mmCIF file of C-alpha atoms in Angstrom:
data_model
loop_
_atom_site.group_PDB
_atom_site.id
_atom_site.type_symbol
_atom_site.label_atom_id
_atom_site.label_comp_id
_atom_site.label_asym_id
_atom_site.label_seq_id
_atom_site.Cartn_x
_atom_site.Cartn_y
_atom_site.Cartn_z
ATOM 1 C CA MET A 1 0.000 0.000 0.000
ATOM 2 C CA LYS A 2 1.262 3.454 -0.831
ATOM 3 C CA PHE A 3 2.187 5.734 2.067
ATOM 4 C CA LEU A 4 -0.678 8.216 2.216
ATOM 5 C CA CYS A 5 -1.658 11.312 4.119
ATOM 6 C CA ALA A 6 -4.934 13.232 4.270
ATOM 7 C CA ARG A 7 -5.275 16.903 3.422
ATOM 8 C CA PHE A 8 -8.114 19.378 2.954
ATOM 9 C CA SER A 9 -8.423 21.126 -0.407
ATOM 10 C CA GLU A 10 -9.693 24.662 0.181
ATOM 11 C CA LYS A 11 -10.143 25.171 -3.554
ATOM 12 C CA ILE A 12 -12.913 22.601 -3.959
ATOM 13 C CA GLY A 13 -13.713 21.727 -0.344
ATOM 14 C CA SER A 14 -12.604 18.097 -0.579
ATOM 15 C CA ILE A 15 -10.730 15.710 1.682
ATOM 16 C CA ASP A 16 -7.867 14.265 -0.369
ATOM 17 C CA PHE A 17 -5.817 11.194 0.449
ATOM 18 C CA VAL A 18 -2.552 11.705 -1.360
ATOM 19 C CA GLU A 19 0.594 9.709 -1.968
ATOM 20 C CA LYS A 20 3.487 11.190 -0.064
ATOM 21 C CA GLY A 21 6.327 12.244 -2.302
ATOM 22 C CA THR A 22 4.287 12.647 -5.484
ATOM 23 C CA GLY A 23 1.201 14.422 -4.115
ATOM 24 C CA SER A 24 -1.000 12.278 -6.376
ATOM 25 C CA VAL A 25 -4.597 12.043 -5.175
ATOM 26 C CA VAL A 26 -5.431 8.389 -4.528
ATOM 27 C CA PHE A 27 -8.912 8.974 -3.065
ATOM 28 C CA ARG A 28 -11.060 12.088 -2.815
ATOM 29 C CA THR A 29 -14.310 12.709 -0.961
ATOM 30 C CA CYS A 30 -16.185 15.550 0.760
ATOM 31 C CA ASP A 31 -18.540 16.229 3.684
ATOM 32 C CA GLU A 32 -21.626 16.123 1.429
ATOM 33 C CA GLU A 33 -21.035 12.465 0.566
ATOM 34 C CA LYS A 34 -19.605 11.385 3.909
ATOM 35 C CA ASP A 35 -22.718 9.366 4.823
ATOM 36 C CA ARG A 36 -23.127 7.833 1.362
ATOM 37 C CA VAL A 37 -19.785 6.985 -0.203
ATOM 38 C CA VAL A 38 -18.341 3.488 0.261
ATOM 39 C CA PHE A 39 -14.576 2.998 0.064
ATOM 40 C CA GLN A 40 -13.779 -0.189 -1.884
ATOM 41 C CA MET A 41 -10.413 -1.912 -1.934
ATOM 42 C CA GLY A 42 -8.936 -5.146 -3.227
ATOM 43 C CA THR A 43 -6.377 -6.879 -1.023
ATOM 44 C CA SER A 44 -5.369 -10.256 0.371
ATOM 45 C CA ASP A 45 -3.628 -8.804 3.433
ATOM 46 C CA ALA A 46 -5.719 -8.212 6.573
ATOM 47 C CA VAL A 47 -3.210 -5.817 8.178
ATOM 48 C CA ARG A 48 -2.920 -3.670 5.052
ATOM 49 C CA ALA A 49 -6.693 -3.651 4.674
ATOM 50 C CA LEU A 50 -7.178 -2.447 8.240
ATOM 51 C CA THR A 51 -4.496 0.228 7.880
ATOM 52 C CA ALA A 52 -6.173 1.603 4.743
ATOM 53 C CA ALA A 53 -9.638 1.424 6.293
ATOM 54 C CA GLN A 54 -8.534 3.296 9.400
ATOM 55 C CA MET A 55 -7.179 6.103 7.225
ATOM 56 C CA VAL A 56 -10.547 6.788 5.611
ATOM 57 C CA CYS A 57 -13.077 5.541 8.183
ATOM 58 C CA LYS A 58 -14.021 9.008 9.469
ATOM 59 C CA ASP A 59 -14.822 10.246 5.963
ATOM 60 C CA VAL A 60 -16.851 7.362 4.471
ATOM 61 C CA ALA A 61 -20.072 5.514 5.230
ATOM 62 C CA ALA A 62 -18.653 1.992 4.870
ATOM 63 C CA VAL A 63 -15.692 -0.055 3.691
ATOM 64 C CA ASP A 64 -16.016 -2.741 1.017
ATOM 65 C CA ILE A 65 -13.617 -5.547 0.108
ATOM 66 C CA ASN A 66 -13.681 -6.564 -3.551
ATOM 67 C CA MET A 67 -12.843 -10.244 -3.205
ATOM 68 C CA GLY A 68 -13.245 -11.075 -6.913
ATOM 69 C CA CYS A 69 -12.545 -14.700 -6.045
ATOM 70 C CA PRO A 70 -12.321 -16.309 -2.581
ATOM 71 C CA LYS A 71 -9.687 -14.767 -0.323
ATOM 72 C CA SER A 72 -8.797 -15.191 3.339
ATOM 73 C CA PHE A 73 -11.760 -14.545 5.629
ATOM 74 C CA SER A 74 -9.357 -13.013 8.163
ATOM 75 C CA ILE A 75 -9.619 -9.714 6.261
ATOM 76 C CA LEU A 76 -13.341 -9.388 6.871
ATOM 77 C CA THR A 77 -13.033 -10.599 10.462
ATOM 78 C CA THR A 78 -10.202 -8.168 11.197
ATOM 79 C CA LEU A 79 -12.137 -5.219 9.778
ATOM 80 C CA ARG A 80 -15.331 -6.126 11.645
ATOM 81 C CA ARG A 81 -13.503 -6.426 14.961
ATOM 82 C CA ASN A 82 -11.672 -3.132 14.609
ATOM 83 C CA MET A 83 -14.061 -0.862 12.712
ATOM 84 C CA SER A 84 -17.169 0.972 13.903
ATOM 85 C CA ILE A 85 -18.503 1.606 10.385
ATOM 86 C CA PRO A 86 -20.184 -1.114 8.278
ATOM 87 C CA VAL A 87 -18.049 -3.581 6.343
ATOM 88 C CA THR A 88 -19.311 -5.185 3.134
ATOM 89 C CA CYS A 89 -17.765 -7.271 0.389
ATOM 90 C CA LYS A 90 -18.220 -8.258 -3.242
ATOM 91 C CA ILE A 91 -17.739 -11.692 -4.819
ATOM 92 C CA ARG A 92 -18.160 -13.467 -8.148
ATOM 93 C CA LEU A 93 -19.970 -16.744 -8.730
ATOM 94 C CA LEU A 94 -18.049 -19.960 -8.139
ATOM 95 C CA LYS A 95 -18.101 -23.115 -10.279
ATOM 96 C CA SER A 96 -21.489 -24.192 -8.965
ATOM 97 C CA SER A 97 -24.397 -22.380 -7.357
ATOM 98 C CA GLN A 98 -23.977 -24.544 -4.256
ATOM 99 C CA ASP A 99 -20.319 -23.483 -3.929
ATOM 100 C CA THR A 100 -21.314 -19.825 -4.188
ATOM 101 C CA VAL A 101 -24.012 -20.214 -1.545
ATOM 102 C CA GLU A 102 -21.564 -21.915 0.824
ATOM 103 C CA LEU A 103 -19.045 -19.107 0.312
ATOM 104 C CA ALA A 104 -21.740 -16.494 0.909
ATOM 105 C CA ARG A 105 -22.815 -18.189 4.127
ATOM 106 C CA ARG A 106 -19.223 -18.224 5.411
ATOM 107 C CA ILE A 107 -18.917 -14.544 4.574
ATOM 108 C CA GLU A 108 -22.172 -13.770 6.371
ATOM 109 C CA LYS A 109 -20.785 -15.387 9.535
ATOM 110 C CA THR A 110 -17.913 -12.872 9.595
ATOM 111 C CA GLY A 111 -20.478 -10.188 10.441
ATOM 112 C CA VAL A 112 -20.481 -8.145 7.243
ATOM 113 C CA SER A 113 -23.460 -5.845 6.731
ATOM 114 C CA ALA A 114 -24.142 -6.747 3.103
ATOM 115 C CA LEU A 115 -22.823 -8.839 0.233
ATOM 116 C CA ALA A 116 -22.618 -7.859 -3.445
ATOM 117 C CA VAL A 117 -22.676 -10.704 -5.972
ATOM 118 C CA HIS A 118 -21.456 -10.284 -9.539
ATOM 119 C CA GLY A 119 -23.362 -12.771 -11.680
ATOM 120 C CA ARG A 120 -20.327 -14.098 -13.558
ATOM 121 C CA LYS A 121 -17.612 -16.622 -12.781
ATOM 122 C CA VAL A 122 -13.914 -15.749 -12.904
ATOM 123 C CA PRO A 123 -13.359 -17.318 -16.386
ATOM 124 C CA ASP A 124 -16.469 -15.638 -17.841
ATOM 125 C CA ARG A 125 -16.035 -12.784 -20.282
ATOM 126 C CA PRO A 126 -18.012 -9.523 -20.131
ATOM 127 C CA ARG A 127 -20.022 -10.618 -23.184
ATOM 128 C CA ASP A 128 -21.221 -13.736 -21.341
ATOM 129 C CA PRO A 129 -24.715 -13.202 -19.849
ATOM 130 C CA ALA A 130 -24.803 -12.596 -16.102
ATOM 131 C CA LYS A 131 -26.460 -15.488 -14.269
ATOM 132 C CA TRP A 132 -29.179 -13.730 -12.333
ATOM 133 C CA SER A 133 -30.710 -17.026 -11.204
ATOM 134 C CA GLU A 134 -27.550 -17.916 -9.280
ATOM 135 C CA ILE A 135 -27.622 -14.554 -7.535
ATOM 136 C CA ALA A 136 -31.194 -15.432 -6.511
ATOM 137 C CA ASP A 137 -29.884 -18.648 -4.920
ATOM 138 C CA VAL A 138 -27.598 -16.556 -2.693
ATOM 139 C CA VAL A 139 -30.422 -14.192 -1.737
ATOM 140 C CA ALA A 140 -32.603 -17.112 -0.674
ATOM 141 C CA SER A 141 -29.829 -18.451 1.552
ATOM 142 C CA LEU A 142 -28.804 -15.323 3.493
ATOM 143 C CA SER A 143 -30.394 -13.006 6.022
ATOM 144 C CA ILE A 144 -28.182 -9.991 5.259
ATOM 145 C CA PRO A 145 -28.923 -7.715 2.268
ATOM 146 C CA VAL A 146 -27.562 -8.912 -1.091
ATOM 147 C CA ILE A 147 -26.621 -6.459 -3.858
ATOM 148 C CA ALA A 148 -27.037 -7.732 -7.428
ATOM 149 C CA ASN A 149 -24.453 -6.877 -10.085
ATOM 150 C CA GLY A 150 -24.268 -7.751 -13.784
ATOM 151 C CA ASP A 151 -25.912 -6.721 -17.067
ATOM 152 C CA VAL A 152 -27.614 -3.519 -15.939
ATOM 153 C CA PHE A 153 -27.454 -1.182 -18.929
ATOM 154 C CA GLU A 154 -30.850 0.589 -18.931
ATOM 155 C CA TYR A 155 -32.920 2.223 -16.198
ATOM 156 C CA ASP A 156 -35.568 -0.511 -16.493
ATOM 157 C CA ASP A 157 -32.891 -3.125 -15.764
ATOM 158 C CA PHE A 158 -32.797 -1.985 -12.132
ATOM 159 C CA GLN A 159 -36.286 -3.300 -11.510
ATOM 160 C CA ARG A 160 -35.801 -6.343 -13.754
ATOM 161 C CA ILE A 161 -32.773 -7.618 -11.845
ATOM 162 C CA LYS A 162 -34.377 -6.917 -8.466
ATOM 163 C CA VAL A 163 -37.459 -8.922 -9.432
ATOM 164 C CA ALA A 164 -35.391 -11.756 -10.928
ATOM 165 C CA THR A 165 -33.036 -12.077 -7.958
ATOM 166 C CA GLY A 166 -34.977 -10.794 -4.970
ATOM 167 C CA THR A 167 -32.103 -8.487 -4.002
ATOM 168 C CA SER A 168 -32.575 -5.319 -1.992
ATOM 169 C CA SER A 169 -30.384 -3.188 -4.223
ATOM 170 C CA VAL A 170 -28.317 -3.101 -7.410
ATOM 171 C CA MET A 171 -24.716 -2.296 -8.294
ATOM 172 C CA VAL A 172 -23.877 -0.858 -11.724
ATOM 173 C CA ALA A 173 -20.423 -0.853 -13.333
ATOM 174 C CA ARG A 174 -20.048 -0.728 -17.125
ATOM 175 C CA GLY A 175 -23.535 0.679 -17.662
ATOM 176 C CA ALA A 176 -22.666 3.735 -15.557
ATOM 177 C CA LEU A 177 -19.220 4.129 -17.119
ATOM 178 C CA TRP A 178 -20.659 4.109 -20.629
ATOM 179 C CA ASN A 179 -23.436 6.579 -19.830
ATOM 180 C CA ALA A 180 -23.876 7.952 -16.306
ATOM 181 C CA SER A 181 -27.401 9.154 -17.121
ATOM 182 C CA ILE A 182 -28.528 5.518 -16.802
ATOM 183 C CA PHE A 183 -29.854 6.607 -13.396
ATOM 184 C CA CYS A 184 -32.370 8.996 -14.982
ATOM 185 C CA PRO A 185 -35.930 7.540 -14.925
ATOM 186 C CA LYS A 186 -36.804 9.454 -18.107
ATOM 187 C CA GLY A 187 -34.108 7.666 -20.103
ATOM 188 C CA LYS A 188 -30.467 8.156 -20.950
ATOM 189 C CA LEU A 189 -29.126 11.364 -22.454
ATOM 190 C CA PRO A 190 -27.155 11.284 -25.736
ATOM 191 C CA TRP A 191 -23.639 10.075 -25.029
ATOM 192 C CA GLU A 192 -22.055 13.101 -26.726
ATOM 193 C CA GLU A 193 -23.843 15.319 -24.213
ATOM 194 C CA VAL A 194 -22.811 13.056 -21.336
ATOM 195 C CA LYS A 195 -19.151 13.143 -22.384
ATOM 196 C CA ARG A 196 -19.047 16.924 -22.388
ATOM 197 C CA GLU A 197 -20.828 17.121 -19.032
ATOM 198 C CA TYR A 198 -18.353 14.614 -17.616
ATOM 199 C CA VAL A 199 -15.444 16.747 -18.812
ATOM 200 C CA ARG A 200 -17.058 19.818 -17.229
ATOM 201 C CA LYS A 201 -17.503 17.985 -13.924
ATOM 202 C CA SER A 202 -13.920 16.709 -14.056
ATOM 203 C CA ILE A 203 -12.692 20.278 -14.487
ATOM 204 C CA LEU A 204 -14.967 21.563 -11.705
ATOM 205 C CA TRP A 205 -13.729 18.950 -9.219
ATOM 206 C CA ASP A 206 -10.143 18.896 -10.491
ATOM 207 C CA ASN A 207 -10.435 15.183 -11.177
ATOM 208 C CA ASP A 208 -7.270 13.154 -11.699
ATOM 209 C CA ILE A 209 -6.378 13.184 -15.400
ATOM 210 C CA LYS A 210 -5.757 9.412 -15.454
ATOM 211 C CA SER A 211 -9.198 8.749 -13.988
ATOM 212 C CA THR A 212 -10.875 11.163 -16.394
ATOM 213 C CA LYS A 213 -9.149 9.627 -19.418
ATOM 214 C CA HIS A 214 -10.036 6.106 -18.298
ATOM 215 C CA THR A 215 -13.746 6.917 -18.152
ATOM 216 C CA LEU A 216 -13.700 8.739 -21.473
ATOM 217 C CA LYS A 217 -11.903 5.823 -23.129
ATOM 218 C CA GLU A 218 -14.500 3.396 -21.749
ATOM 219 C CA MET A 219 -17.268 5.528 -23.235
ATOM 220 C CA ILE A 220 -15.519 5.841 -26.593
ATOM 221 C CA MET A 221 -14.729 2.113 -26.831
ATOM 222 C CA HIS A 222 -18.387 1.269 -26.208
ATOM 223 C CA HIS A 223 -19.897 3.764 -28.645
ATOM 224 C CA SER A 224 -17.106 4.221 -31.171
ATOM 225 C CA SER A 225 -13.398 3.345 -31.412
ATOM 226 C CA LEU A 226 -10.158 4.541 -29.853
ATOM 227 C CA GLU A 227 -8.587 4.305 -33.318
ATOM 228 C CA LEU A 228 -10.635 7.267 -34.545
ATOM 229 C CA PRO A 229 -9.354 10.864 -34.091
ATOM 230 C CA GLU A 230 -11.299 11.485 -30.862
ATOM 231 C CA GLY A 231 -9.932 8.369 -29.200
ATOM 232 C CA LYS A 232 -6.368 9.100 -30.246
ATOM 233 C CA ALA A 233 -6.698 12.681 -28.965
ATOM 234 C CA VAL A 234 -7.944 11.504 -25.556
ATOM 235 C CA ILE A 235 -5.033 9.060 -25.278
ATOM 236 C CA LYS A 236 -2.532 11.843 -26.071
ATOM 237 C CA SER A 237 -4.083 14.324 -23.612
ATOM 238 C CA ASP A 238 -1.787 15.132 -20.696
ATOM 239 C CA SER A 239 -4.043 17.461 -18.698
ATOM 240 C CA LEU A 240 -7.604 18.597 -18.139
ATOM 241 C CA VAL A 241 -6.939 21.664 -20.253
ATOM 242 C CA ASP A 242 -6.128 19.359 -23.191
ATOM 243 C CA LEU A 243 -9.493 17.638 -22.733
ATOM 244 C CA ALA A 244 -11.231 20.993 -22.376
ATOM 245 C CA ARG A 245 -9.884 22.035 -25.767
ATOM 246 C CA LEU A 246 -10.801 18.689 -27.322
ATOM 247 C CA TYR A 247 -14.440 18.910 -26.206
ATOM 248 C CA GLY A 248 -14.887 22.652 -26.652
ATOM 249 C CA GLU A 249 -14.985 23.397 -22.927
ATOM 250 C CA GLU A 250 -12.279 26.054 -22.781
ATOM 251 C CA LYS A 251 -14.695 28.575 -21.250
ATOM 252 C CA SER A 252 -15.634 26.105 -18.517
ATOM 253 C CA TYR A 253 -11.969 25.503 -17.788
ATOM 254 C CA ASP A 254 -11.160 29.220 -17.625
ATOM 255 C CA PHE A 255 -14.189 29.919 -15.416
ATOM 256 C CA PHE A 256 -13.605 27.129 -12.899
ATOM 257 C CA VAL A 257 -9.848 27.546 -12.703
ATOM 258 C CA LYS A 258 -9.971 31.336 -12.266
ATOM 259 C CA ASN A 259 -12.800 31.207 -9.742
#
């Protein structure tokens, strides 16, 4: 784990956790989202997990461990014993539904507050359909809330997956990366409009350039191609001002930076 320290950014009113030496922002949050944001990490080391969680625990609502595939349960147990905020975790499906249910039950016994289940197995590819029925098997076997994840690309999919699985809530990944307006009940906005708004928001909140480029590339790869001029220009961009010029947001950049 990188050696981090916390600092307050007066410019945008955020709490930044930065890497000592480089000053790179590793995690950023603010008071407005303190009771809503969940800090997720992936690790196989209980001590490192606890150290990271203790750094951010006063500024987040919960800590989540992205297990991906089965890891040591000592991580979850260590966090539960030493943290006052909720601890949750996220898993993928195992080879059989029975194996997944058994894993979920063992996780529940560690005392976590909720479990997210991605409806694909480790060897599955993103194009493979998420197995909602196997998420339902986990829901039926646990008493803690289960969060369904996989193949949610339209607003109506939220209700569809909840009905199909019986989960209390839904997690969205690629669908939100490709078009964040997926959360709008009236339907998604055109992706060109969403891209420009995302660039504006990145400028407003001084978002890390690597993070901003990653999201833009995900959007472009889904709707177009990185081999076209726009994609190549995003890849070559070294700063937010480069992206502002690319998407015609120079005025937004000048306004936010100067004010």
